[in-house]
Short mmCIF file of C-alpha atoms in Angstrom, two decimals:
data_model
loop_
_atom_site.label_atom_id
_atom_site.label_comp_id
_atom_site.label_asym_id
_atom_site.label_seq_id
_atom_site.Cartn_x
_atom_site.Cartn_y
_atom_site.Cartn_z
CA UNK A 892 81.33 55.53 66.64
CA UNK A 893 82.37 56.95 70.09
CA UNK A 894 85.41 59.23 70.36
CA UNK A 895 88.09 57.09 72.08
CA UNK A 896 90.73 59.88 72.38
CA UNK A 897 91.86 60.84 75.89
CA UNK A 898 89.57 63.58 77.33
CA UNK A 899 92.17 66.38 77.01
CA UNK A 900 92.83 65.54 73.34
CA UNK A 901 89.11 65.48 72.64
CA UNK A 902 88.88 69.16 73.67
CA UNK A 903 92.15 70.23 72.01
CA UNK A 904 90.58 71.59 68.79
CA UNK A 905 88.18 73.74 70.82
CA UNK A 906 91.01 75.08 73.01
CA UNK A 907 93.14 75.94 69.97
CA UNK A 908 90.20 77.75 68.36
CA UNK A 909 89.56 79.72 71.55
CA UNK A 910 93.21 80.78 71.75
CA UNK A 911 93.14 81.87 68.11
CA UNK A 912 89.97 83.90 68.66
CA UNK A 913 91.47 85.58 71.76
CA UNK A 914 94.63 86.37 69.79
CA UNK A 915 92.67 87.91 66.94
CA UNK A 916 90.55 89.93 69.39
CA UNK A 917 93.67 91.12 71.17
CA UNK A 918 95.21 92.34 67.93
CA UNK A 919 92.03 94.09 66.83
CA UNK A 920 91.64 95.93 70.14
CA UNK A 921 95.04 97.27 71.22
CA UNK A 922 95.36 98.91 74.61
CA UNK A 923 94.41 102.59 74.57
CA UNK A 924 97.45 104.90 74.72
CA UNK A 925 98.10 106.61 78.03
CA UNK A 926 96.94 110.22 78.18
CA UNK A 927 100.21 111.09 79.96
CA UNK A 928 102.75 112.04 77.31
CA UNK A 929 105.47 113.43 79.61
CA UNK A 930 106.37 113.31 83.30
CA UNK A 931 109.33 115.15 84.84
CA UNK A 932 110.51 117.14 87.82
CA UNK A 933 110.94 120.87 87.37
CA UNK A 934 114.16 120.63 89.37
CA UNK A 935 116.28 117.84 90.80
CA UNK A 936 118.24 119.96 93.29
CA UNK A 937 117.46 123.33 94.84
CA UNK A 938 118.68 125.63 97.63
CA UNK A 939 115.66 124.70 99.77
CA UNK A 940 114.60 121.35 101.27
CA UNK A 941 110.83 121.80 100.97
CA UNK A 942 108.58 122.94 98.10
CA UNK A 943 104.81 123.33 97.93
CA UNK A 944 101.84 125.05 96.23
CA UNK A 945 102.92 125.38 92.61
CA UNK A 946 101.33 127.59 89.97
CA UNK A 947 101.70 127.42 86.19
CA UNK A 948 101.12 129.77 83.25
CA UNK A 949 101.81 129.91 79.53
CA UNK A 950 103.53 133.12 78.42
CA UNK A 951 104.25 134.36 74.94
CA UNK A 952 107.50 132.40 74.83
CA UNK A 953 106.95 129.36 77.06
CA UNK A 954 105.80 128.02 80.39
CA UNK A 955 106.55 129.62 83.75
CA UNK A 956 106.07 127.81 87.08
CA UNK A 957 106.37 129.13 90.63
CA UNK A 958 105.94 127.72 94.15
CA UNK A 959 106.96 128.50 97.70
CA UNK A 960 110.13 126.95 99.03
CA UNK A 961 112.20 127.05 102.19
CA UNK A 962 113.01 124.98 105.26
CA UNK A 963 109.36 124.04 105.64
CA UNK A 964 105.93 125.69 105.37
CA UNK A 965 105.48 128.59 107.83
CA UNK A 966 109.23 129.09 108.40
CA UNK A 967 110.41 132.70 107.88
CA UNK A 968 112.89 131.71 105.16
CA UNK A 969 110.11 130.50 102.83
CA UNK A 970 110.12 132.55 99.61
CA UNK A 971 108.59 132.38 96.14
CA UNK A 972 110.71 130.48 93.63
CA UNK A 973 110.33 130.40 89.87
CA UNK A 974 111.49 128.42 86.85
CA UNK A 975 110.99 129.09 83.14
CA UNK A 976 110.66 126.40 80.46
CA UNK A 977 112.11 126.68 76.97
CA UNK A 978 113.47 124.33 74.30
CA UNK A 979 116.27 123.20 76.62
CA UNK A 980 113.93 122.39 79.53
CA UNK A 981 113.31 123.99 82.91
CA UNK A 982 115.69 126.68 84.17
CA UNK A 983 117.37 126.52 87.55
CA UNK A 984 114.94 127.86 90.21
CA UNK A 985 115.48 131.44 91.37
CA UNK A 986 113.88 133.27 94.27
CA UNK A 987 111.69 136.12 93.00
CA UNK A 988 109.99 137.22 96.25
CA UNK A 989 110.53 136.98 99.98
CA UNK A 990 108.86 138.22 103.13
CA UNK A 991 111.56 140.58 104.41
CA UNK A 992 109.94 143.66 105.99
CA UNK A 993 111.33 147.24 106.16
CA UNK A 994 112.26 146.67 109.81
CA UNK A 995 114.32 143.61 108.87
CA UNK A 996 111.86 141.06 110.20
CA UNK A 997 111.07 138.25 107.79
CA UNK A 998 107.73 136.47 107.34
CA UNK A 999 107.05 133.38 105.22
CA UNK A 1000 105.59 133.66 101.73
CA UNK A 1001 102.60 131.60 100.64
CA UNK A 1002 100.55 130.36 97.67
CA UNK A 1003 101.88 132.07 94.53
CA UNK A 1004 99.48 132.43 91.58
CA UNK A 1005 100.71 133.30 88.09
CA UNK A 1006 98.31 134.96 85.65
CA UNK A 1007 98.84 136.20 82.10
CA UNK A 1008 96.12 138.66 81.04
CA UNK A 1009 95.48 139.09 77.34
CA UNK A 1010 96.68 142.67 77.21
CA UNK A 1011 99.02 143.18 80.11
CA UNK A 1012 102.18 142.03 81.86
CA UNK A 1013 102.63 138.68 83.53
CA UNK A 1014 101.31 138.88 87.11
CA UNK A 1015 102.55 137.04 90.19
CA UNK A 1016 100.15 137.18 93.14
CA UNK A 1017 101.34 135.86 96.51
CA UNK A 1018 100.82 136.19 100.25
CA UNK A 1019 103.14 137.26 103.07
CA UNK A 1020 102.47 136.85 106.77
CA UNK A 1021 103.06 134.62 109.78
CA UNK A 1022 99.99 132.46 109.03
CA UNK A 1023 97.01 132.21 106.63
CA UNK A 1024 94.83 133.96 109.21
CA UNK A 1025 97.18 136.96 109.23
CA UNK A 1026 98.66 137.15 105.73
CA UNK A 1027 98.20 139.98 103.22
CA UNK A 1028 98.21 140.06 99.42
CA UNK A 1029 100.88 141.36 97.07
CA UNK A 1030 101.50 141.25 93.33
CA UNK A 1031 104.54 141.72 91.10
CA UNK A 1032 104.54 142.30 87.35
CA UNK A 1033 106.89 141.17 84.58
CA UNK A 1034 107.10 142.62 81.07
CA UNK A 1035 109.63 140.03 79.84
CA UNK A 1036 107.73 136.78 80.48
CA UNK A 1037 109.08 136.18 83.96
CA UNK A 1038 112.76 136.99 83.48
CA UNK A 1039 112.64 140.09 85.70
CA UNK A 1040 110.03 141.39 88.12
CA UNK A 1041 108.80 144.68 89.53
CA UNK A 1042 108.94 145.60 93.18
CA UNK A 1043 106.06 144.20 95.26
CA UNK A 1044 102.73 146.02 94.95
CA UNK A 1045 100.49 145.83 98.00
CA UNK A 1046 96.89 145.00 97.17
CA UNK A 1047 94.25 147.31 98.69
CA UNK A 1048 93.00 146.64 102.23
CA UNK A 1049 90.45 143.83 102.21
CA UNK A 1050 91.72 142.42 98.89
CA UNK A 1051 93.87 139.30 98.99
CA UNK A 1052 93.95 138.34 95.32
CA UNK A 1053 93.59 134.74 94.12
CA UNK A 1054 94.28 132.53 97.11
CA UNK A 1055 95.60 129.44 95.31
CA UNK A 1056 93.94 128.66 91.98
CA UNK A 1057 94.36 130.78 88.85
CA UNK A 1058 91.89 133.60 88.13
CA UNK A 1059 89.96 133.94 84.85
CA UNK A 1060 89.72 136.86 82.45
CA UNK A 1061 86.04 137.49 81.74
CA UNK A 1062 86.84 140.10 79.08
CA UNK A 1063 89.91 142.18 78.30
CA UNK A 1064 90.88 144.04 81.44
CA UNK A 1065 88.39 142.26 83.71
CA UNK A 1066 89.69 139.51 86.00
CA UNK A 1067 87.70 137.34 88.40
CA UNK A 1068 89.65 135.63 91.19
CA UNK A 1069 88.55 133.02 93.69
CA UNK A 1070 89.59 134.16 97.16
CA UNK A 1071 89.02 133.19 100.79
CA UNK A 1072 89.87 134.08 104.37
CA UNK A 1073 90.83 131.99 107.39
CA UNK A 1074 90.83 134.52 110.24
CA UNK A 1075 87.23 133.82 111.35
CA UNK A 1076 86.62 130.37 109.94
CA UNK A 1077 87.09 129.26 106.33
CA UNK A 1078 85.08 131.66 104.16
CA UNK A 1079 85.03 131.94 100.35
CA UNK A 1080 84.51 135.18 98.46
CA UNK A 1081 85.25 136.42 94.94
CA UNK A 1082 87.34 139.40 93.86
CA UNK A 1083 86.90 141.28 90.58
CA UNK A 1084 89.52 143.58 89.09
CA UNK A 1085 88.69 146.00 86.27
CA UNK A 1086 91.26 148.48 85.06
CA UNK A 1087 94.60 148.83 83.34
CA UNK A 1088 97.26 146.33 84.37
CA UNK A 1089 99.39 148.99 86.06
CA UNK A 1090 100.89 149.21 89.53
CA UNK A 1091 98.64 152.15 90.41
CA UNK A 1092 95.48 150.34 89.34
CA UNK A 1093 96.42 147.05 91.03
CA UNK A 1094 96.98 148.95 94.28
CA UNK A 1095 93.77 150.99 93.98
CA UNK A 1096 90.65 150.04 95.90
CA UNK A 1097 88.59 151.66 93.13
CA UNK A 1098 89.67 148.96 90.66
CA UNK A 1099 88.60 146.05 92.87
CA UNK A 1100 85.27 144.64 94.05
CA UNK A 1101 84.86 142.00 96.75
CA UNK A 1102 81.79 139.79 96.89
CA UNK A 1103 79.81 138.81 99.93
CA UNK A 1104 80.77 135.53 101.67
CA UNK A 1105 79.65 132.54 99.59
CA UNK A 1106 79.39 129.99 102.40
CA UNK A 1107 78.18 129.80 105.97
CA UNK A 1108 81.01 128.45 108.12
CA UNK A 1109 78.49 126.49 110.20
CA UNK A 1110 77.64 124.43 107.08
CA UNK A 1111 80.92 124.36 105.14
CA UNK A 1112 84.42 125.47 105.99
CA UNK A 1113 85.58 126.24 102.44
CA UNK A 1114 88.57 127.99 100.85
CA UNK A 1115 90.62 128.21 97.65
CA UNK A 1116 87.97 128.26 94.90
CA UNK A 1117 88.81 127.37 91.31
CA UNK A 1118 86.65 128.98 88.59
CA UNK A 1119 85.07 127.31 85.55
CA UNK A 1120 83.46 129.37 82.77
CA UNK A 1121 80.45 127.61 81.21
CA UNK A 1122 79.12 130.57 79.22
CA UNK A 1123 79.87 134.31 79.35
CA UNK A 1124 77.31 134.56 82.18
CA UNK A 1125 77.26 131.09 83.79
CA UNK A 1126 80.20 130.40 86.08
CA UNK A 1127 80.96 127.63 88.58
CA UNK A 1128 83.40 127.46 91.47
CA UNK A 1129 84.74 124.29 93.09
CA UNK A 1130 86.26 124.60 96.56
CA UNK A 1131 88.36 122.73 99.09
CA UNK A 1132 86.44 122.07 102.30
CA UNK A 1133 86.79 120.70 105.82
CA UNK A 1134 83.73 118.49 105.28
CA UNK A 1135 85.62 115.84 103.22
CA UNK A 1136 83.89 116.89 99.98
CA UNK A 1137 84.51 119.36 97.19
CA UNK A 1138 81.88 122.08 97.37
CA UNK A 1139 80.44 124.17 94.54
CA UNK A 1140 78.48 127.35 93.84
CA UNK A 1141 77.05 128.78 90.62
CA UNK A 1142 76.63 132.27 89.21
CA UNK A 1143 74.21 133.26 86.42
CA UNK A 1144 75.41 136.84 86.01
CA UNK A 1145 79.13 136.54 85.21
CA UNK A 1146 80.20 136.20 88.83
CA UNK A 1147 78.50 139.25 90.33
CA UNK A 1148 76.15 137.19 92.49
CA UNK A 1149 76.31 133.54 93.53
CA UNK A 1150 73.88 130.86 94.59
CA UNK A 1151 74.07 128.77 97.73
CA UNK A 1152 77.17 126.63 98.24
CA UNK A 1153 76.44 122.90 98.13
CA UNK A 1154 78.35 119.64 98.35
CA UNK A 1155 79.37 117.73 95.22
CA UNK A 1156 79.80 113.97 95.07
CA UNK A 1157 83.58 114.41 94.89
CA UNK A 1158 85.68 113.61 97.99
CA UNK A 1159 88.27 116.02 99.37
CA UNK A 1160 90.80 115.43 102.18
CA UNK A 1161 90.95 119.19 102.86
CA UNK A 1162 93.44 119.66 100.02
CA UNK A 1163 93.84 122.08 97.12
CA UNK A 1164 92.28 121.41 93.72
CA UNK A 1165 92.33 122.97 90.26
CA UNK A 1166 90.09 122.78 87.22
CA UNK A 1167 90.05 123.99 83.63
CA UNK A 1168 87.61 124.20 80.74
CA UNK A 1169 89.15 122.63 77.64
CA UNK A 1170 88.98 124.17 74.20
CA UNK A 1171 86.54 121.41 73.18
CA UNK A 1172 84.10 122.39 75.96
CA UNK A 1173 84.83 119.55 78.39
CA UNK A 1174 86.02 120.19 81.94
CA UNK A 1175 88.98 118.68 83.78
CA UNK A 1176 89.56 118.55 87.53
CA UNK A 1177 92.76 117.52 89.29
CA UNK A 1178 92.22 116.47 92.91
CA UNK A 1179 92.95 113.98 95.69
CA UNK A 1180 90.13 111.40 95.36
CA UNK A 1181 90.32 109.96 98.88
CA UNK A 1182 88.48 111.72 101.73
CA UNK A 1183 91.37 111.36 104.19
CA UNK A 1184 94.61 111.11 102.20
CA UNK A 1185 96.83 113.11 99.86
CA UNK A 1186 98.63 109.97 98.67
CA UNK A 1187 96.55 109.63 95.49
CA UNK A 1188 96.13 112.30 92.81
CA UNK A 1189 93.70 111.91 89.91
CA UNK A 1190 92.25 113.68 86.89
CA UNK A 1191 88.45 113.70 86.56
CA UNK A 1192 86.49 114.60 83.42
CA UNK A 1193 83.05 116.16 82.97
CA UNK A 1194 80.91 117.45 80.14
CA UNK A 1195 78.72 119.65 82.34
CA UNK A 1196 80.66 120.37 85.56
CA UNK A 1197 78.19 118.27 87.58
CA UNK A 1198 78.82 114.63 86.70
CA UNK A 1199 82.50 113.71 87.00
CA UNK A 1200 84.25 110.43 86.22
CA UNK A 1201 87.84 109.33 86.74
CA UNK A 1202 89.90 109.85 83.60
CA UNK A 1203 93.57 109.38 84.61
CA UNK A 1204 95.70 108.62 87.65
CA UNK A 1205 98.76 110.74 88.36
CA UNK A 1206 99.99 109.36 91.70
CA UNK A 1207 99.05 106.47 93.98
CA UNK A 1208 101.75 105.59 96.52
CA UNK A 1209 103.03 106.56 99.93
CA UNK A 1210 103.78 110.25 100.42
CA UNK A 1211 101.99 113.51 99.72
CA UNK A 1212 100.98 114.58 96.19
CA UNK A 1213 98.93 117.73 96.43
CA UNK A 1214 98.11 121.34 95.59
CA UNK A 1215 97.94 120.88 91.81
CA UNK A 1216 97.80 123.57 89.14
CA UNK A 1217 96.42 122.87 85.65
CA UNK A 1218 96.26 124.76 82.34
CA UNK A 1219 95.68 123.99 78.67
CA UNK A 1220 98.27 125.51 76.34
CA UNK A 1221 97.81 126.87 72.83
CA UNK A 1222 98.89 123.53 71.30
CA UNK A 1223 95.96 121.79 73.01
CA UNK A 1224 98.00 119.86 75.57
CA UNK A 1225 97.17 119.96 79.29
CA UNK A 1226 99.93 120.71 81.80
CA UNK A 1227 99.74 119.88 85.51
CA UNK A 1228 102.21 120.72 88.27
CA UNK A 1229 101.92 119.57 91.86
CA UNK A 1230 103.75 119.06 95.13
CA UNK A 1231 105.73 115.82 95.15
CA UNK A 1232 106.30 114.68 98.76
CA UNK A 1233 106.94 118.29 99.82
CA UNK A 1234 110.38 117.93 98.23
CA UNK A 1235 109.99 118.81 94.56
CA UNK A 1236 107.48 119.97 91.97
CA UNK A 1237 106.40 117.46 89.33
CA UNK A 1238 105.26 118.46 85.83
CA UNK A 1239 102.87 116.21 83.89
CA UNK A 1240 101.75 116.72 80.28
CA UNK A 1241 98.52 115.09 79.06
CA UNK A 1242 96.87 114.76 75.67
CA UNK A 1243 93.17 115.46 76.31
CA UNK A 1244 92.23 113.72 73.06
CA UNK A 1245 93.11 110.46 74.86
CA UNK A 1246 90.67 111.17 77.71
CA UNK A 1247 87.33 109.53 77.00
CA UNK A 1248 84.09 110.23 78.81
#
């Protein structure tokens, strides 16, 4: 006997069943939790209008962040500012270095890099000079986890220290830093320090080695390498470039010699990057994923340092979000700081267990 119900009613049982199935599926497959577990600004107000180029480190009693701040980048009043994090949050920023010279002239400060060696004081590397093509490298030390600092220690001639990204400790007392110059094109080199973490050693040319240039400026204009350790002998650097891509080079002898620099598949709008090897062996990269904009900032994930896939978005709106720093702390969480619109420094905490490849 034909079904004489109106057409819509004839399909009603099927529609109800479909809705029930979708509901059951929805309940059985909840949305994955966000890998971002905390997002905050290190400061809301500060004595400077502009902030840029943050660095981050875990000390024996908490996080320490630093950046350069002043009227704007390149102005003589730009100094290095620092904040410490404890159970009550981030401390009020304080200036820990400036570019005042013995003759009273003041130069801007640039690109601080914090580093905590396994058996030494906390180190703060930074640059002073009228421009990146003319700056020179200095370092200060702290024996109380960033509360107080030594006088500036000038690095030896020809040594600049880590230019923007954190160095790595290859073994106790041996540090490898990614460095670069801008006075005759953008050229990457590596710097190795071996010695006690004392003012005399840090200032001694005998304790430092500088590698040959790792790129030909005619092929790539590259600076600011970040270092990834794959094995005790196999190392990788990823670099900012003028060619709209992140470049890379590999070493098979613990960073003493390096292969040819090549392009990766990752875009780069000539902006700083940072990377870290996680305790579980995976690699994270924080970078601007558009070839001509700093308005988007992402996290990428890799198991081998070669094939990268997007894992989390940090920013995607108008403004500049750039020059990130990234570390993994002893509790397994990943911390990222970065420039937020050249006004403040944002701090993001991620749970890497929620990042799937």
